[in-house]
Amino acid sequence: MKLTSKQKAILCIICSAFFFALMNVFVRLSGDLPSIQKSFFRNFVAFFFALIMIVKSKEGFRINHSNLGWYIGRSAFGTMGILCNFYAVDHLLISDASILNKLSPFFAIIFSFFLLKEKTTRIQASAVAIAFCGALLVVKPGFAVAGAFIPSLIGVLGGLCAGMAYTMVRILGQKGERGPMIVLFFSAFSCIVTLPFLIFDYHPMSAAQILTLICAGLAAAGGQFTITAAYTHAPAKEVSVYDYTQIIFAAGLGFIFFAQIPDILSVIGYCIIAGVAIAMFIYNNRSASANS
């Protein structure tokens, strides 16, 4: 049976969700290493994947220098987002860390209002507010498990930084910059920024830890490739909701590898955030159909 473009896109984005959940598992399995050290190896692998893509494209390494500020901004916020996410993965349930990182689309709505001057409807504003209520159930301020509150806030900060980074990626895309070049610049920037910390605070690693971090980088690259393929087969508004399958994968892998079981409040929070994302998906599709 031949798949349609939309079916291919859905398959790709589900694969991407699995790869990113797997990346978080490898990050956790790599043990008690600084988040900066883990981030360096993750981006070091991604750098070479992006480099290969650009070399194969034969379009060169050109960028519009007037967009350099956006490149740096995207890379800085992207690096902060990864560091916060890795810290959260190391200190929370993998499914909790994943859902907090998935707040990024809602933060992107807020940042798009300020940076892109995109109007935010009442429905979108309500969706953001409800999603943050769901996040509060995961963070559990005031009655959180001992030691989990700060990592949860850092996880939310990671989602915020990722939302800003994605907004800047969109700006770069609108300005004609190529996806592989954006990934290459970001990966190189992140490696350069984290390298001094790696040199002065390097934690010796076993062969198993090195292999695990390489696997994390490969899983991240797999996620980048498949999510890029998904959005070449279909518009984001039609398939982005399937990215929330990462929560299912994260919960399953967290149970298999670490015997992690989310509490009832976290599960309710997952349902609220994913439910709002589904509602926004339906709303955006209906709005697009009405305007076409």
GROMACS .gro file of C-alpha atoms in nm:
model
  292
    1MET     CA    1   0.000   0.000   0.000
    2LYS     CA    2   0.140   0.335  -0.104
    3LEU     CA    3   0.138   0.599   0.167
    4THR     CA    4   0.008   0.949   0.104
    5SER     CA    5   0.228   1.249   0.181
    6LYS     CA    6   0.031   1.317   0.499
    7GLN     CA    7   0.063   0.954   0.613
    8LYS     CA    8   0.438   0.968   0.551
    9ALA     CA    9   0.455   1.290   0.753
   10ILE     CA   10   0.264   1.135   1.044
   11LEU     CA   11   0.491   0.829   1.038
   12CYS     CA   12   0.801   1.051   1.033
   13ILE     CA   13   0.690   1.271   1.320
   14ILE     CA   14   0.600   0.970   1.535
   15CYS     CA   15   0.947   0.830   1.461
   16SER     CA   16   1.092   1.166   1.560
   17ALA     CA   17   0.902   1.158   1.890
   18PHE     CA   18   1.043   0.811   1.959
   19PHE     CA   19   1.400   0.920   1.876
   20PHE     CA   20   1.383   1.223   2.107
   21ALA     CA   21   1.238   1.010   2.389
   22LEU     CA   22   1.520   0.762   2.329
   23MET     CA   23   1.772   1.046   2.340
   24ASN     CA   24   1.647   1.139   2.688
   25VAL     CA   25   1.686   0.777   2.799
   26PHE     CA   26   2.049   0.767   2.679
   27VAL     CA   27   2.116   1.101   2.850
   28ARG     CA   28   1.987   0.955   3.176
   29LEU     CA   29   2.177   0.628   3.125
   30SER     CA   30   2.505   0.817   3.077
   31GLY     CA   31   2.511   0.866   3.453
   32ASP     CA   32   2.628   1.140   3.685
   33LEU     CA   33   2.790   1.375   3.436
   34PRO     CA   34   2.739   1.754   3.409
   35SER     CA   35   2.459   1.858   3.172
   36ILE     CA   36   2.710   2.075   2.984
   37GLN     CA   37   2.930   1.774   2.913
   38LYS     CA   38   2.630   1.575   2.790
   39SER     CA   39   2.517   1.866   2.574
   40PHE     CA   40   2.860   1.896   2.411
   41PHE     CA   41   2.866   1.535   2.294
   42ARG     CA   42   2.503   1.548   2.179
   43ASN     CA   43   2.569   1.854   1.962
   44PHE     CA   44   2.909   1.731   1.846
   45VAL     CA   45   2.740   1.435   1.675
   46ALA     CA   46   2.462   1.657   1.535
   47PHE     CA   47   2.725   1.895   1.392
   48PHE     CA   48   2.873   1.624   1.170
   49PHE     CA   49   2.532   1.510   1.051
   50ALA     CA   50   2.443   1.867   0.949
   51LEU     CA   51   2.788   1.908   0.790
   52ILE     CA   52   2.734   1.598   0.575
   53MET     CA   53   2.392   1.726   0.464
   54ILE     CA   54   2.535   2.063   0.357
   55VAL     CA   55   2.829   1.908   0.171
   56LYS     CA   56   2.591   1.675  -0.013
   57SER     CA   57   2.359   1.962  -0.105
   58LYS     CA   58   2.646   2.144  -0.282
   59GLU     CA   59   2.490   2.478  -0.185
   60GLY     CA   60   2.787   2.580   0.029
   61PHE     CA   61   2.799   2.738   0.371
   62ARG     CA   62   2.654   3.074   0.276
   63ILE     CA   63   2.438   3.275   0.516
   64ASN     CA   64   2.302   3.626   0.492
   65HIS     CA   65   2.515   3.822   0.735
   66SER     CA   66   2.224   4.052   0.816
   67ASN     CA   67   2.062   3.747   0.979
   68LEU     CA   68   2.365   3.669   1.198
   69GLY     CA   69   2.196   3.813   1.508
   70TRP     CA   70   1.902   3.576   1.465
   71TYR     CA   71   2.142   3.284   1.417
   72ILE     CA   72   2.320   3.371   1.742
   73GLY     CA   73   1.993   3.424   1.929
   74ARG     CA   74   1.851   3.093   1.806
   75SER     CA   75   2.171   2.913   1.902
   76ALA     CA   76   2.197   3.074   2.247
   77PHE     CA   77   1.838   2.995   2.343
   78GLY     CA   78   1.863   2.650   2.185
   79THR     CA   79   2.173   2.572   2.390
   80MET     CA   80   2.004   2.691   2.710
   81GLY     CA   81   1.700   2.482   2.623
   82ILE     CA   82   1.907   2.165   2.582
   83LEU     CA   83   2.102   2.224   2.905
   84CYS     CA   84   1.780   2.277   3.101
   85ASN     CA   85   1.615   1.975   2.939
   86PHE     CA   86   1.912   1.749   3.015
   87TYR     CA   87   1.919   1.870   3.375
   88ALA     CA   88   1.547   1.797   3.408
   89VAL     CA   89   1.591   1.453   3.251
   90ASP     CA   90   1.860   1.371   3.509
   91HIS     CA   91   1.649   1.480   3.808
   92LEU     CA   92   1.286   1.405   3.713
   93LEU     CA   93   1.085   1.125   3.563
   94ILE     CA   94   1.166   1.114   3.191
   95SER     CA   95   0.797   1.162   3.108
   96ASP     CA   96   0.777   1.470   3.337
   97ALA     CA   97   1.085   1.624   3.176
   98SER     CA   98   0.946   1.551   2.829
   99ILE     CA   99   0.606   1.712   2.889
  100LEU     CA  100   0.763   2.024   3.042
  101ASN     CA  101   0.982   2.056   2.732
  102LYS     CA  102   0.665   2.023   2.521
  103LEU     CA  103   0.547   2.356   2.661
  104SER     CA  104   0.767   2.510   2.390
  105PRO     CA  105   0.486   2.550   2.130
  106PHE     CA  106   0.282   2.750   2.380
  107PHE     CA  107   0.579   2.974   2.461
  108ALA     CA  108   0.631   3.010   2.084
  109ILE     CA  109   0.279   3.157   2.057
  110ILE     CA  110   0.374   3.422   2.315
  111PHE     CA  111   0.710   3.504   2.155
  112SER     CA  112   0.559   3.514   1.806
  113PHE     CA  113   0.325   3.788   1.930
  114PHE     CA  114   0.621   4.005   2.032
  115LEU     CA  115   0.879   3.918   1.764
  116LEU     CA  116   0.663   3.844   1.460
  117LYS     CA  117   0.371   4.071   1.553
  118GLU     CA  118   0.137   3.777   1.500
  119LYS     CA  119  -0.204   3.837   1.653
  120THR     CA  120  -0.300   3.599   1.930
  121THR     CA  121  -0.667   3.501   1.941
  122ARG     CA  122  -0.859   3.455   2.264
  123ILE     CA  123  -0.866   3.082   2.198
  124GLN     CA  124  -0.486   3.071   2.163
  125ALA     CA  125  -0.441   3.280   2.478
  126SER     CA  126  -0.678   3.048   2.664
  127ALA     CA  127  -0.485   2.746   2.537
  128VAL     CA  128  -0.160   2.890   2.674
  129ALA     CA  129  -0.321   2.955   3.014
  130ILE     CA  130  -0.473   2.606   3.036
  131ALA     CA  131  -0.144   2.443   2.928
  132PHE     CA  132   0.036   2.620   3.211
  133CYS     CA  133  -0.227   2.495   3.455
  134GLY     CA  134  -0.142   2.146   3.332
  135ALA     CA  135   0.227   2.222   3.383
  136LEU     CA  136   0.157   2.321   3.744
  137LEU     CA  137   0.025   1.970   3.808
  138VAL     CA  138   0.355   1.830   3.681
  139VAL     CA  139   0.568   2.086   3.870
  140LYS     CA  140   0.350   2.060   4.185
  141PRO     CA  141   0.465   2.380   4.359
  142GLY     CA  142   0.422   2.371   4.736
  143PHE     CA  143   0.363   1.997   4.757
  144ALA     CA  144   0.621   1.860   4.517
  145VAL     CA  145   0.830   1.557   4.592
  146ALA     CA  146   1.136   1.666   4.788
  147GLY     CA  147   1.407   1.790   4.556
  148ALA     CA  148   1.185   1.790   4.244
  149PHE     CA  149   1.057   2.149   4.248
  150ILE     CA  150   1.375   2.321   4.125
  151PRO     CA  151   1.440   2.063   3.848
  152SER     CA  152   1.076   2.107   3.742
  153LEU     CA  153   1.118   2.484   3.716
  154ILE     CA  154   1.438   2.430   3.516
  155GLY     CA  155   1.237   2.197   3.289
  156VAL     CA  156   0.982   2.477   3.234
  157LEU     CA  157   1.269   2.717   3.160
  158GLY     CA  158   1.394   2.466   2.904
  159GLY     CA  159   1.054   2.473   2.733
  160LEU     CA  160   1.062   2.854   2.738
  161CYS     CA  161   1.408   2.867   2.579
  162ALA     CA  162   1.307   2.608   2.319
  163GLY     CA  163   0.995   2.814   2.236
  164MET     CA  164   1.211   3.122   2.179
  165ALA     CA  165   1.458   2.919   1.971
  166TYR     CA  166   1.177   2.778   1.751
  167THR     CA  167   1.038   3.128   1.700
  168MET     CA  168   1.379   3.244   1.580
  169VAL     CA  169   1.408   2.939   1.353
  170ARG     CA  170   1.081   3.048   1.195
  171ILE     CA  171   1.215   3.402   1.148
  172LEU     CA  172   1.528   3.263   0.981
  173GLY     CA  173   1.316   3.042   0.759
  174GLN     CA  174   1.105   3.341   0.654
  175LYS     CA  175   1.426   3.522   0.570
  176GLY     CA  176   1.531   3.239   0.336
  177GLU     CA  177   1.790   3.064   0.553
  178ARG     CA  178   1.834   2.688   0.503
  179GLY     CA  179   1.745   2.434   0.770
  180PRO     CA  180   2.075   2.238   0.760
  181MET     CA  181   2.272   2.563   0.791
  182ILE     CA  182   2.066   2.665   1.095
  183VAL     CA  183   2.132   2.325   1.255
  184LEU     CA  184   2.504   2.341   1.170
  185PHE     CA  185   2.544   2.692   1.313
  186PHE     CA  186   2.354   2.598   1.627
  187SER     CA  187   2.554   2.276   1.681
  188ALA     CA  188   2.887   2.454   1.626
  189PHE     CA  189   2.784   2.745   1.851
  190SER     CA  190   2.675   2.508   2.128
  191CYS     CA  191   2.997   2.307   2.109
  192ILE     CA  192   3.214   2.621   2.118
  193VAL     CA  193   3.022   2.771   2.413
  194THR     CA  194   3.030   2.452   2.620
  195LEU     CA  195   3.390   2.357   2.533
  196PRO     CA  196   3.557   2.581   2.797
  197PHE     CA  197   3.336   2.430   3.071
  198LEU     CA  198   3.423   2.085   2.938
  199ILE     CA  199   3.796   2.160   2.950
  200PHE     CA  200   3.803   2.310   3.301
  201ASP     CA  201   3.544   2.081   3.459
  202TYR     CA  202   3.583   1.761   3.262
  203HIS     CA  203   3.452   1.449   3.432
  204PRO     CA  204   3.631   1.133   3.322
  205MET     CA  205   3.402   0.895   3.137
  206SER     CA  206   3.404   0.521   3.098
  207ALA     CA  207   3.382   0.361   2.754
  208ALA     CA  208   3.018   0.277   2.831
  209GLN     CA  209   2.937   0.643   2.908
  210ILE     CA  210   3.105   0.764   2.588
  211LEU     CA  211   2.910   0.506   2.386
  212THR     CA  212   2.586   0.607   2.559
  213LEU     CA  213   2.639   0.977   2.479
  214ILE     CA  214   2.721   0.892   2.117
  215CYS     CA  215   2.392   0.700   2.107
  216ALA     CA  216   2.218   1.007   2.252
  217GLY     CA  217   2.367   1.217   1.972
  218LEU     CA  218   2.263   0.963   1.708
  219ALA     CA  219   1.910   0.950   1.849
  220ALA     CA  220   1.896   1.332   1.847
  221ALA     CA  221   2.015   1.337   1.485
  222GLY     CA  222   1.752   1.075   1.398
  223GLY     CA  223   1.490   1.297   1.558
  224GLN     CA  224   1.609   1.602   1.363
  225PHE     CA  225   1.611   1.417   1.032
  226THR     CA  226   1.267   1.261   1.075
  227ILE     CA  227   1.099   1.578   1.201
  228THR     CA  228   1.248   1.769   0.907
  229ALA     CA  229   1.118   1.498   0.671
  230ALA     CA  230   0.775   1.520   0.835
  231TYR     CA  231   0.745   1.891   0.768
  232THR     CA  232   0.855   1.849   0.406
  233HIS     CA  233   0.568   1.605   0.346
  234ALA     CA  234   0.291   1.804   0.518
  235PRO     CA  235   0.232   2.142   0.689
  236ALA     CA  236   0.304   2.163   1.061
  237LYS     CA  237  -0.061   2.246   1.137
  238GLU     CA  238  -0.165   1.906   1.001
  239VAL     CA  239   0.083   1.681   1.181
  240SER     CA  240   0.247   1.865   1.473
  241VAL     CA  241   0.001   1.723   1.725
  242TYR     CA  242   0.148   1.375   1.671
  243ASP     CA  243   0.472   1.501   1.827
  244TYR     CA  244   0.300   1.458   2.165
  245THR     CA  245   0.335   1.081   2.125
  246GLN     CA  246   0.679   1.148   2.275
  247ILE     CA  247   0.508   1.153   2.616
  248ILE     CA  248   0.380   0.798   2.560
  249PHE     CA  249   0.723   0.681   2.446
  250ALA     CA  250   0.891   0.861   2.736
  251ALA     CA  251   0.658   0.705   2.992
  252GLY     CA  252   0.706   0.357   2.840
  253LEU     CA  253   1.084   0.383   2.815
  254GLY     CA  254   1.106   0.537   3.162
  255PHE     CA  255   0.919   0.238   3.304
  256ILE     CA  256   1.125  -0.019   3.108
  257PHE     CA  257   1.469   0.126   3.187
  258PHE     CA  258   1.417   0.296   3.523
  259ALA     CA  259   1.090   0.152   3.663
  260GLN     CA  260   0.950   0.508   3.671
  261ILE     CA  261   0.575   0.546   3.727
  262PRO     CA  262   0.425   0.899   3.708
  263ASP     CA  263   0.190   1.000   3.991
  264ILE     CA  264  -0.174   1.080   3.924
  265LEU     CA  265  -0.123   1.459   3.924
  266SER     CA  266   0.147   1.429   3.658
  267VAL     CA  267  -0.076   1.206   3.445
  268ILE     CA  268  -0.359   1.461   3.470
  269GLY     CA  269  -0.109   1.732   3.372
  270TYR     CA  270   0.003   1.528   3.068
  271CYS     CA  271  -0.359   1.488   2.961
  272ILE     CA  272  -0.433   1.859   2.998
  273ILE     CA  273  -0.127   1.974   2.800
  274ALA     CA  274  -0.169   1.710   2.527
  275GLY     CA  275  -0.546   1.773   2.520
  276VAL     CA  276  -0.495   2.147   2.469
  277ALA     CA  277  -0.246   2.070   2.190
  278ILE     CA  278  -0.505   1.847   2.019
  279ALA     CA  279  -0.773   2.115   2.059
  280MET     CA  280  -0.540   2.376   1.907
  281PHE     CA  281  -0.462   2.137   1.623
  282ILE     CA  282  -0.833   2.102   1.541
  283TYR     CA  283  -0.892   2.477   1.582
  284ASN     CA  284  -0.605   2.570   1.348
  285ASN     CA  285  -0.720   2.325   1.082
  286ARG     CA  286  -1.078   2.454   1.094
  287SER     CA  287  -0.957   2.815   1.078
  288ALA     CA  288  -0.740   2.732   0.777
  289SER     CA  289  -1.033   2.558   0.603
  290ALA     CA  290  -1.261   2.854   0.669
  291ASN     CA  291  -1.010   3.099   0.525
  292SER     CA  292  -0.928   2.891   0.215
   0.00000   0.00000   0.00000
